[in-house]
XYZ file of C-alpha atoms in Angstrom:
713
model
C 107.969 22.184 6.781
C 107.837 25.951 7.063
C 110.847 26.679 4.829
C 111.244 27.864 1.245
C 111.806 25.215 -1.418
C 113.881 26.615 -4.238
C 114.775 25.153 -7.604
C 118.495 24.702 -8.108
C 119.384 26.542 -11.353
C 122.859 27.092 -12.747
C 124.010 30.675 -12.759
C 125.038 32.114 -16.139
C 125.158 35.444 -17.952
C 121.921 36.523 -19.668
C 123.214 36.233 -23.275
C 124.150 32.521 -22.733
C 120.871 31.582 -21.120
C 119.581 29.478 -24.023
C 122.690 27.275 -23.981
C 122.153 26.353 -20.351
C 118.511 25.731 -21.002
C 119.395 23.263 -23.750
C 121.574 21.289 -21.314
C 118.823 20.871 -18.746
C 117.581 17.737 -20.485
C 120.717 15.919 -19.403
C 120.524 15.077 -15.672
C 123.590 15.798 -13.529
C 125.871 12.815 -13.011
C 125.679 12.972 -9.227
C 121.899 12.693 -9.087
C 120.267 9.252 -9.156
C 117.140 9.073 -11.410
C 113.911 8.967 -9.422
C 110.279 9.417 -10.381
C 109.367 13.110 -10.884
C 107.491 14.720 -7.995
C 103.824 15.677 -8.161
C 102.712 19.255 -8.805
C 102.492 21.552 -5.860
C 99.383 21.631 -3.784
C 97.659 19.182 -1.456
C 97.564 15.675 -2.901
C 96.876 12.240 -1.519
C 100.038 10.356 -0.521
C 100.215 6.924 -2.094
C 102.610 4.931 0.139
C 102.268 1.221 -0.483
C 104.338 -1.402 1.285
C 105.962 -2.430 -2.020
C 107.027 1.120 -2.965
C 108.425 2.095 0.436
C 107.990 5.660 1.689
C 108.618 7.471 -1.660
C 105.959 9.860 -2.972
C 104.368 8.861 -6.276
C 103.515 11.365 -9.070
C 99.906 12.466 -9.454
C 97.721 10.763 -11.996
C 97.744 12.234 -15.558
C 101.303 13.440 -15.377
C 103.136 10.197 -14.727
C 105.973 9.494 -17.104
C 106.175 12.917 -18.749
C 107.667 16.175 -17.558
C 105.272 18.975 -16.653
C 104.851 21.713 -19.182
C 106.341 24.677 -17.426
C 109.092 27.139 -18.080
C 112.621 26.239 -17.138
C 112.606 29.072 -14.640
C 109.266 28.039 -13.167
C 110.892 27.987 -9.738
C 111.711 31.701 -9.995
C 109.402 33.785 -7.838
C 106.792 35.631 -9.884
C 107.588 39.186 -10.844
C 111.352 38.535 -11.213
C 113.148 38.617 -14.541
C 115.534 35.876 -15.552
C 118.583 37.921 -14.605
C 116.992 38.937 -11.332
C 116.229 35.257 -10.765
C 119.927 34.449 -11.010
C 120.680 37.040 -8.379
C 117.836 35.679 -6.254
C 119.173 32.107 -6.391
C 122.716 33.216 -5.687
C 121.563 35.097 -2.617
C 119.628 32.076 -1.355
C 122.560 29.739 -1.880
C 124.838 32.057 0.106
C 122.228 32.055 2.885
C 122.490 28.247 3.148
C 118.978 27.499 1.874
C 118.583 23.925 0.588
C 117.903 24.140 -3.169
C 116.242 21.415 -5.223
C 116.516 20.696 -8.950
C 113.728 21.787 -11.312
C 110.687 19.481 -11.453
C 111.469 18.199 -14.953
C 114.866 16.859 -13.721
C 115.294 13.567 -11.794
C 114.785 14.084 -8.060
C 117.148 12.712 -5.348
C 116.077 9.576 -3.538
C 115.316 9.483 0.151
C 118.283 8.477 2.328
C 118.713 4.721 2.809
C 116.940 3.373 5.874
C 114.004 5.770 5.769
C 111.987 3.285 3.767
C 110.328 0.679 5.938
C 112.341 -2.503 5.968
C 110.246 -5.409 4.751
C 112.884 -8.081 5.294
C 112.121 -8.507 8.996
C 108.772 -10.250 9.477
C 106.525 -8.724 12.105
C 104.038 -10.570 14.276
C 100.666 -11.280 12.752
C 98.666 -8.980 14.962
C 101.237 -6.204 14.614
C 101.290 -6.450 10.799
C 97.528 -6.036 10.623
C 97.726 -3.027 12.902
C 100.528 -1.545 10.809
C 98.624 -2.088 7.530
C 95.537 -0.380 8.917
C 97.664 2.553 10.060
C 99.213 2.903 6.596
C 95.796 2.891 4.907
C 94.763 5.727 7.171
C 97.961 7.553 6.289
C 97.210 7.119 2.559
C 93.768 8.663 2.968
C 95.068 11.546 5.011
C 96.188 14.506 2.899
C 99.745 15.654 3.307
C 99.972 19.232 4.395
C 102.828 21.040 2.758
C 104.259 24.343 3.742
C 104.099 27.307 1.468
C 107.018 27.425 -0.890
C 108.397 29.750 -3.488
C 108.293 26.803 -5.888
C 104.698 25.606 -5.661
C 105.397 22.853 -8.219
C 108.253 21.336 -6.132
C 107.936 18.504 -3.602
C 109.413 17.873 -0.145
C 110.400 14.589 1.377
C 109.339 14.935 4.958
C 112.676 13.860 6.482
C 111.798 14.476 10.104
C 108.525 12.541 9.901
C 110.209 9.655 8.083
C 113.066 9.438 10.597
C 110.648 9.535 13.507
C 108.481 6.840 11.946
C 111.552 4.650 11.317
C 112.782 4.763 14.929
C 109.245 4.376 16.270
C 108.749 1.231 14.202
C 112.052 -0.266 15.358
C 111.229 0.571 18.968
C 107.834 -1.117 18.719
C 109.341 -4.244 17.179
C 112.041 -4.454 19.877
C 109.686 -3.825 22.796
C 107.185 -6.322 21.454
C 109.839 -9.024 21.101
C 111.233 -8.401 24.609
C 107.732 -8.452 26.119
C 106.850 -11.727 24.447
C 110.149 -13.307 25.496
C 109.855 -12.287 29.144
C 106.256 -13.476 29.211
C 107.297 -16.858 27.884
C 110.006 -17.108 30.571
C 107.488 -16.452 33.326
C 104.989 -18.982 31.955
C 107.508 -21.733 31.262
C 109.000 -23.553 34.243
C 110.853 -26.151 32.237
C 114.385 -25.594 30.858
C 114.372 -23.918 27.441
C 114.895 -26.056 24.367
C 117.930 -25.979 22.154
C 116.119 -23.788 19.644
C 115.080 -21.169 22.125
C 116.776 -17.818 22.111
C 117.315 -17.760 25.871
C 120.370 -19.278 27.503
C 120.027 -20.399 31.116
C 123.100 -20.843 33.251
C 123.461 -22.434 36.647
C 122.920 -19.159 38.467
C 119.507 -18.367 36.945
C 120.660 -15.713 34.489
C 118.530 -15.498 31.343
C 120.083 -14.125 28.149
C 117.843 -13.015 25.291
C 119.528 -12.636 21.917
C 117.976 -10.346 19.317
C 119.530 -8.822 16.213
C 122.178 -6.364 17.462
C 120.683 -6.490 20.976
C 121.503 -8.606 24.023
C 119.239 -8.409 27.073
C 120.162 -10.117 30.355
C 117.412 -10.826 32.899
C 118.292 -12.004 36.391
C 115.389 -13.710 38.115
C 114.546 -12.721 41.680
C 114.879 -16.267 42.982
C 118.400 -16.553 41.580
C 119.420 -13.198 43.060
C 118.048 -14.168 46.470
C 119.836 -17.509 46.349
C 123.109 -15.827 45.396
C 122.804 -13.221 48.151
C 122.152 -15.987 50.653
C 125.354 -17.754 49.627
C 128.103 -15.590 51.092
C 130.906 -18.158 50.986
C 134.198 -18.073 49.174
C 135.388 -19.888 46.075
C 138.187 -22.439 46.364
C 139.196 -25.100 43.830
C 135.956 -24.603 41.926
C 133.696 -24.818 44.996
C 132.229 -22.351 47.426
C 133.110 -22.118 51.101
C 130.885 -20.658 53.762
C 133.213 -21.508 56.611
C 136.411 -19.825 57.770
C 140.062 -20.822 57.608
C 142.198 -19.083 60.217
C 145.632 -19.524 61.731
C 147.688 -18.006 64.544
C 151.121 -16.638 63.634
C 154.019 -14.449 64.692
C 156.173 -12.004 62.730
C 159.390 -13.446 61.341
C 158.229 -17.065 61.680
C 159.308 -19.154 58.659
C 156.634 -21.808 59.166
C 153.989 -19.079 59.337
C 155.328 -17.620 56.092
C 155.057 -21.050 54.420
C 151.424 -21.451 55.538
C 150.616 -17.934 54.332
C 152.250 -18.588 50.951
C 150.261 -21.814 50.473
C 146.953 -20.080 51.189
C 147.793 -17.279 48.754
C 148.793 -19.652 45.960
C 145.652 -21.727 46.488
C 143.376 -18.682 46.378
C 141.938 -19.726 49.730
C 140.692 -16.803 51.850
C 142.053 -16.921 55.352
C 142.188 -14.935 58.574
C 145.598 -14.419 60.145
C 145.849 -13.680 63.855
C 149.350 -12.382 64.521
C 150.127 -12.692 68.201
C 152.732 -9.929 67.945
C 149.957 -7.545 66.927
C 147.221 -9.038 69.103
C 149.006 -10.279 72.253
C 145.679 -10.575 74.056
C 144.884 -13.602 71.852
C 147.728 -15.730 73.282
C 145.490 -17.036 76.055
C 142.910 -18.062 73.486
C 145.500 -20.029 71.509
C 146.675 -21.766 74.683
C 143.107 -22.799 75.554
C 142.404 -24.120 72.052
C 145.706 -25.837 71.184
C 147.396 -26.319 74.540
C 149.865 -24.272 76.530
C 152.843 -25.783 74.677
C 151.455 -25.108 71.214
C 153.723 -23.208 68.837
C 152.680 -21.118 65.866
C 151.423 -21.632 63.258
C 148.187 -23.280 64.388
C 145.526 -23.690 61.674
C 141.790 -23.905 62.328
C 138.980 -24.947 59.975
C 136.021 -23.211 61.571
C 136.288 -24.199 65.252
C 138.279 -27.409 64.639
C 142.041 -27.436 65.154
C 143.962 -28.731 62.134
C 147.525 -28.347 63.376
C 150.756 -26.786 62.222
C 152.827 -26.793 59.045
C 153.786 -30.494 59.284
C 150.143 -31.550 59.510
C 149.201 -29.233 56.653
C 151.856 -30.705 54.345
C 150.767 -34.239 55.201
C 147.104 -33.481 54.451
C 148.041 -31.688 51.225
C 150.013 -34.652 49.917
C 147.182 -37.073 50.644
C 144.425 -34.822 49.295
C 142.697 -34.829 52.669
C 143.064 -31.050 53.120
C 141.025 -30.309 50.001
C 138.317 -32.718 51.140
C 138.119 -31.053 54.541
C 137.912 -27.642 52.955
C 135.089 -28.859 50.715
C 133.248 -30.021 53.826
C 133.079 -26.361 54.874
C 130.974 -25.505 51.818
C 127.675 -26.356 53.461
C 128.499 -25.172 56.990
C 128.650 -21.608 58.143
C 131.317 -20.605 60.621
C 129.990 -21.027 64.188
C 130.521 -18.462 66.909
C 132.884 -20.823 68.695
C 135.523 -20.477 65.930
C 138.464 -18.057 66.388
C 137.005 -14.627 65.766
C 138.279 -12.115 63.237
C 140.429 -9.363 64.818
C 138.316 -6.297 65.459
C 139.048 -2.702 66.379
C 140.636 -2.328 69.784
C 143.495 -0.954 71.819
C 146.632 -2.631 73.040
C 146.619 -4.112 76.501
C 148.722 -2.000 78.838
C 151.033 -4.670 80.173
C 153.117 -2.219 82.158
C 150.112 -0.999 84.104
C 149.426 -4.523 85.327
C 152.755 -4.709 87.130
C 152.877 -1.168 88.449
C 152.625 -0.434 92.128
C 150.187 1.818 93.895
C 152.724 4.544 94.407
C 153.480 4.720 90.684
C 149.787 4.915 89.836
C 149.271 7.683 92.441
C 152.163 9.692 90.979
C 150.696 9.366 87.512
C 147.235 10.399 88.664
C 148.636 13.332 90.604
C 150.470 14.748 87.583
C 147.528 14.358 85.242
C 145.220 15.873 87.848
C 147.469 18.926 88.186
C 147.567 19.379 84.432
C 143.796 19.238 84.135
C 143.375 21.848 86.837
C 145.970 24.161 85.306
C 144.364 23.934 81.879
C 141.241 25.528 83.304
C 142.778 28.011 85.767
C 145.760 29.513 83.960
C 145.237 32.786 82.002
C 145.994 31.396 78.531
C 146.121 34.218 75.987
C 148.012 35.673 73.032
C 150.988 37.858 73.890
C 153.270 40.107 71.864
C 156.923 39.429 72.622
C 160.178 39.839 70.676
C 158.290 41.487 67.844
C 156.238 38.311 67.509
C 152.673 37.366 68.338
C 152.788 34.265 70.511
C 149.442 32.459 70.766
C 147.923 30.425 73.586
C 150.637 30.996 76.169
C 151.037 31.771 79.864
C 153.934 32.969 81.991
C 156.017 30.943 84.400
C 154.743 33.090 87.260
C 151.134 32.304 86.389
C 151.857 28.585 86.474
C 153.724 28.704 89.780
C 150.858 30.658 91.343
C 148.365 28.124 90.042
C 150.296 25.158 91.442
C 150.753 26.874 94.825
C 147.042 27.632 95.091
C 146.027 24.128 94.049
C 148.481 22.096 96.154
C 149.120 24.617 98.941
C 152.879 24.166 98.641
C 155.918 26.434 98.461
C 156.995 28.180 95.278
C 160.179 26.061 95.200
C 158.102 22.899 95.178
C 155.855 24.434 92.533
C 158.903 25.135 90.303
C 160.014 21.501 90.675
C 156.538 20.348 89.638
C 156.684 22.707 86.646
C 160.009 21.205 85.563
C 158.552 17.726 85.876
C 155.616 18.749 83.659
C 158.071 20.126 81.100
C 160.177 16.950 81.224
C 157.074 14.887 80.487
C 156.202 17.311 77.668
C 152.891 18.484 79.057
C 154.235 22.026 78.559
C 157.151 23.596 76.685
C 158.743 27.010 76.248
C 157.282 28.946 73.336
C 160.805 29.365 71.893
C 162.040 26.045 73.368
C 164.822 27.795 75.294
C 164.545 26.171 78.732
C 162.588 23.517 80.581
C 160.800 25.687 83.141
C 161.623 28.787 85.168
C 159.629 31.135 87.317
C 159.164 34.657 85.940
C 156.859 36.828 83.879
C 159.180 36.925 80.849
C 159.267 33.161 80.470
C 156.321 32.120 78.338
C 155.056 28.549 78.044
C 152.170 26.732 76.454
C 150.544 23.341 76.746
C 151.517 20.866 74.060
C 148.023 20.666 72.586
C 147.857 24.501 72.380
C 150.790 24.699 69.984
C 149.305 25.963 66.681
C 151.274 23.318 64.751
C 150.322 20.313 66.885
C 146.825 19.727 65.412
C 148.521 19.300 62.034
C 150.671 16.448 63.280
C 149.514 13.083 62.013
C 149.872 11.210 65.310
C 147.663 13.756 67.082
C 143.935 12.969 67.387
C 142.086 15.811 69.010
C 143.940 15.753 72.323
C 147.291 14.746 73.679
C 147.879 11.494 75.484
C 147.619 12.267 79.184
C 148.778 8.840 80.309
C 152.184 8.102 81.724
C 154.610 8.194 78.758
C 155.908 4.769 77.854
C 159.635 4.247 77.283
C 160.588 5.091 73.714
C 162.433 1.792 73.317
C 159.297 -0.200 74.208
C 157.172 1.822 71.810
C 159.764 1.319 69.072
C 159.852 -2.451 69.548
C 156.074 -2.672 69.520
C 155.945 -0.515 66.380
C 158.465 -2.770 64.645
C 156.449 -5.923 65.391
C 153.264 -4.365 64.026
C 154.918 -3.100 60.837
C 156.591 -6.465 60.216
C 153.163 -8.091 60.456
C 151.777 -5.537 58.005
C 154.530 -6.285 55.499
C 154.033 -10.029 55.762
C 150.273 -9.716 55.256
C 149.973 -6.908 52.667
C 153.267 -6.737 50.739
C 154.671 -8.852 47.939
C 157.190 -11.526 48.800
C 160.102 -9.345 47.679
C 158.709 -6.308 49.599
C 158.837 -4.184 46.446
C 155.086 -3.649 46.197
C 152.602 -2.812 48.949
C 148.815 -2.905 48.958
C 148.182 0.447 50.626
C 144.396 0.249 50.381
C 144.298 -3.014 52.353
C 146.860 -1.667 54.824
C 144.704 1.388 55.493
C 141.647 -0.794 56.165
C 143.449 -3.348 58.335
C 143.232 -3.742 62.080
C 147.032 -3.919 62.233
C 147.331 -0.367 60.904
C 144.687 0.902 63.336
C 146.736 -0.563 66.165
C 149.791 1.214 64.772
C 147.914 4.534 64.585
C 146.921 4.147 68.224
C 150.461 3.228 69.219
C 152.242 6.233 67.686
C 150.189 8.541 69.898
C 152.363 7.244 72.719
C 155.283 9.073 71.100
C 153.807 12.520 71.736
C 155.293 12.853 75.206
C 157.885 10.051 75.138
C 161.182 10.941 76.778
C 163.592 10.414 73.885
C 166.639 11.296 75.987
C 166.174 8.012 77.855
C 166.587 6.063 74.625
C 169.993 4.303 74.632
C 172.425 5.691 72.096
C 172.885 2.311 70.370
C 169.130 2.035 69.832
C 168.521 5.522 68.392
C 169.643 4.554 64.907
C 167.339 1.546 64.948
C 164.407 3.546 66.307
C 164.573 6.331 63.724
C 165.187 3.966 60.785
C 161.993 2.089 61.604
C 160.082 5.277 62.407
C 161.022 6.764 59.014
C 159.813 3.734 57.053
C 156.607 3.478 59.086
C 155.905 7.183 58.538
C 156.447 6.724 54.786
C 153.668 4.115 54.676
C 151.435 6.361 56.786
C 152.209 9.344 54.541
C 151.084 7.464 51.432
C 147.778 6.650 53.133
C 147.212 10.202 54.388
C 148.891 12.404 51.757
C 149.393 10.239 48.694
C 152.475 9.385 46.711
C 155.453 11.753 46.697
C 155.267 14.074 43.718
C 157.988 14.326 41.123
C 157.849 18.148 41.284
C 156.362 19.223 44.607
C 157.594 16.789 47.238
C 157.152 19.045 50.247
C 153.717 17.675 51.353
C 155.202 14.187 51.591
C 158.690 14.772 52.963
C 158.293 17.980 54.999
C 154.641 18.699 55.809
C 153.755 15.196 57.008
C 154.975 15.165 60.617
C 154.770 13.324 63.924
C 155.194 14.961 67.304
C 157.777 12.824 69.121
C 158.918 13.775 72.592
C 157.258 17.171 72.251
C 159.126 18.011 69.032
C 158.011 17.764 65.391
C 159.677 15.256 63.084
C 159.171 14.966 59.336
C 160.676 12.430 56.953
C 163.243 15.019 55.877
C 164.086 15.904 59.489
C 164.678 12.262 60.391
C 166.866 11.546 57.352
C 168.917 14.746 57.316
C 168.751 15.932 60.902
C 168.972 12.659 62.855
C 170.449 9.972 60.598
C 172.824 12.210 58.575
C 174.172 14.078 61.630
C 172.287 17.318 60.860
C 173.509 17.777 57.296
C 171.808 20.009 54.774
C 169.078 18.574 52.636
C 169.877 18.506 48.886
C 169.318 21.867 47.185
C 168.890 23.741 50.486
C 171.156 26.083 52.429
C 169.964 25.735 56.018
C 170.539 22.778 58.283
C 167.481 20.955 59.642
C 168.200 21.795 63.308
C 169.519 25.030 64.725
C 172.328 25.228 67.249
C 169.908 25.454 70.195
C 167.515 22.763 68.977
C 167.027 20.026 71.586
C 166.689 17.436 68.799
C 170.447 17.710 68.189
C 170.938 15.536 71.272
C 169.438 12.612 69.325
C 171.373 13.146 66.056
C 174.044 10.657 64.967
C 177.612 11.711 65.556
C 178.648 10.982 61.971
C 176.832 10.241 58.739
C 176.739 6.613 57.697
C 176.161 6.331 53.908
C 174.565 2.905 54.369
C 171.436 4.453 55.892
C 170.357 5.696 52.445
C 169.794 2.090 51.362
C 167.750 1.320 54.473
C 165.278 4.190 54.048
C 162.235 3.711 51.835
C 160.305 6.700 50.469
C 157.509 4.591 48.871
C 158.776 5.006 45.298
C 159.867 2.390 42.785
C 163.462 3.635 42.643
C 163.959 3.746 46.400
C 165.221 0.785 48.449
C 162.595 -1.731 49.506
C 160.799 -1.180 52.785
C 162.452 -2.891 55.738
C 162.166 -2.864 59.512
C 165.141 -3.682 61.669
C 165.544 -5.422 64.998
C 168.156 -5.126 67.700
C 169.935 -8.238 66.410
C 172.735 -6.499 64.543
C 171.807 -3.235 62.832
C 175.126 -2.730 61.035
C 175.117 -6.160 59.282
C 171.506 -5.526 58.286
C 172.497 -2.193 56.717
C 175.270 -3.814 54.677
C 172.857 -6.491 53.494
C 170.347 -3.827 52.461
C 173.018 -2.029 50.412
C 174.049 -5.247 48.624
C 170.420 -6.058 47.811
C 169.865 -2.573 46.421
C 172.894 -2.628 44.116
C 172.099 -6.170 43.040
C 168.654 -5.163 41.737
C 169.426 -2.202 39.514
C 171.176 0.249 41.811
C 174.258 0.281 39.562
C 174.984 -0.654 35.947
C 178.460 -0.922 34.403
C 179.104 -0.548 30.670
C 182.635 -1.787 29.976
C 182.646 -0.776 26.301
C 181.857 2.898 26.943
C 183.678 2.852 30.300
C 180.567 4.220 32.011
C 179.227 3.498 35.479
C 175.519 4.296 35.878
C 174.682 4.975 39.511
C 171.481 5.584 41.397
C 170.575 9.228 41.751
C 170.560 8.820 45.532
C 174.372 8.932 45.460
C 174.280 12.191 43.497
C 171.836 13.854 45.884
C 173.825 12.871 48.983
C 177.303 12.989 47.476
C 178.611 14.670 50.628
C 178.120 11.353 52.444
C 179.967 9.271 49.836
C 182.966 11.405 48.820
C 184.427 12.145 45.385
C 183.939 10.105 42.224
C 186.886 7.722 42.636
C 186.136 7.364 46.336
C 182.528 6.475 45.550
C 183.604 3.743 43.121
C 186.086 2.241 45.557
C 183.485 2.287 48.337
C 181.018 0.674 45.953
C 183.266 -2.383 45.445
C 182.367 -3.636 48.915
C 178.684 -4.037 48.057
C 178.650 -5.358 44.471
C 178.137 -8.903 43.290
C 181.254 -10.644 41.880
C 180.431 -9.913 38.237
C 179.947 -6.160 38.663
C 182.815 -5.945 41.130
C 185.147 -7.539 38.558
C 184.100 -5.097 35.834
C 184.518 -2.088 38.110
C 187.897 -3.310 39.335
C 189.075 -3.598 35.733
C 188.040 -0.001 35.033
C 189.730 1.304 38.172
C 193.031 -0.512 37.592
C 193.682 0.050 33.888
C 194.344 3.775 34.393
C 191.824 4.981 31.852
C 189.090 7.552 32.394
C 185.778 6.449 33.882
C 182.521 8.159 33.094
C 179.925 8.349 35.880
C 176.311 8.980 35.001
C 173.160 8.851 37.107
C 169.952 7.042 36.329
C 166.551 8.684 36.193
C 164.611 8.360 39.423
C 161.192 6.720 39.179
C 158.854 8.635 41.494
C 155.864 6.372 40.858
C 154.361 4.649 43.877
C 155.545 1.161 44.839
C 151.976 -0.097 44.883
């Protein structure tokens, strides 16, 4: 094998050499006795099937040790003492040393000998025997060695032969089995090694090997069957029903389909109002949701469904769908689209002309104004133009007076087509007043409700957009959240048509006039906008991090009414009356910020239990309607404290509170004030324990729970 074979000799001083030589007759205890190897030189390898792959000794020397000196392995020309040094050097070099020829030799590792317990096929055994006879006649070439009388077990050749033999046996068995499967069309017998299931999958069992073969016919048949499984069967048809958000009967139908494992298509008329005419044509003008359809056939509402369930007729009808594909006449699955502009249908010609005139002016000014970077107030302001440039452009385009042009400029600023680079005024004529178009703001492309260009249509009222947004998000919760709203399926939400409609809708907020939003509706609008943005942020950014939470709470932003809003800005700037965020020094809005006009006059601590930040420790996600916001906030607080928001240990006199109260302690007051306020929102058991602690005059320890930042998925 191209390496030196050395005889392993014990090292000893020269004057004790004869003692070690006398002990060589006794084999070492760790060596198993094996036949002595043949003398060095080319010999014929005798490898019979009965003896395995071990080399036999040459004839004439079998059974007796060769007559050679104990140091016969020492290279010629070296004295005994030099031989000791030689062997020591070789051992330090890592050379594999072998015992002298007259000592028992180590056996080959187990497994290298050909296993004769597994019978081979007849033709293969004959071929193997012929190959071995040729191997016996072929001389074994050995590499030159320092010990010419030693022998080498060719480990590499033996290992290769072992794996080659096993590979041939395995491939031969698999080939024969597959051939038998192709030739045989009848089901296999009980003794056969293949197992056939109802879907045409063949399983071949061999020792320590399992091969699965799927026949082409079975694969084609399975691909052709694209139905759904229900109650052990398969359904090719479609079960669909029309619904509305907040409908209890619709929720009962949805719950039944989920528990039954029956795939269904829900068409929420609050999300897809254009489908109301279709429902009226299929079920009648007086039909109320829910209305269930099996393919194109109308089944009815909840009362009919319960009646058919109790009689077993519903399952039979569903099984009838197994052999029938859904026809084109059935209610179609909601596809990508845009909301129908209902307001445009009732608008007059004058309103449409005014809208077209403003958009036309903007498009002309975008191309004619000298938009460039300017250095002002020791700052580089990008993509801006002066008030004088805009007035000149309007005068030249409309052939009007400069006073009229200034009024048009103010109207463009009010509709948020343009804004002051420092947001100081609406619009004024002059070279020192710099403005820019909304889409030219360097920060606008980063906003997550901006898609390449601003919405040039007439801005819709903010209240209408908020109501539409609430209906869509309620439908999303009903379809893709758990019953308790504590867990959301964000992957299905992101792929749903409801969320695409929401993404299209929030673009309407870019230029919405938020000052026209009634004061009593601002709290409702921003509560719902915050929770909707939290769901959108999870889809776009990911879950809020336990360490770096800025990408989720601060960097994810919408442009609303020409101004940027993040989750932190809505919570602290709008809902908390412009109070500082925890662990910060600056307030969200400056004294001249126009967003202060929308901020609440005072901080309401209940809003913290209505805001969801998509974590497991935050309150559950909710969306609120105009039917009593304050009672809904109190209910949200009670639900939060009922499900782990507070724990009271009477023995240690400790009250464990949510960490939300610690972060926003400025909204709740001091420790005793917090506990007294908390009494209004606890269940009777916890309220009784806390009342006992407050009235007995003893000290009360307040601790705060760890906040779980994991996603509420």
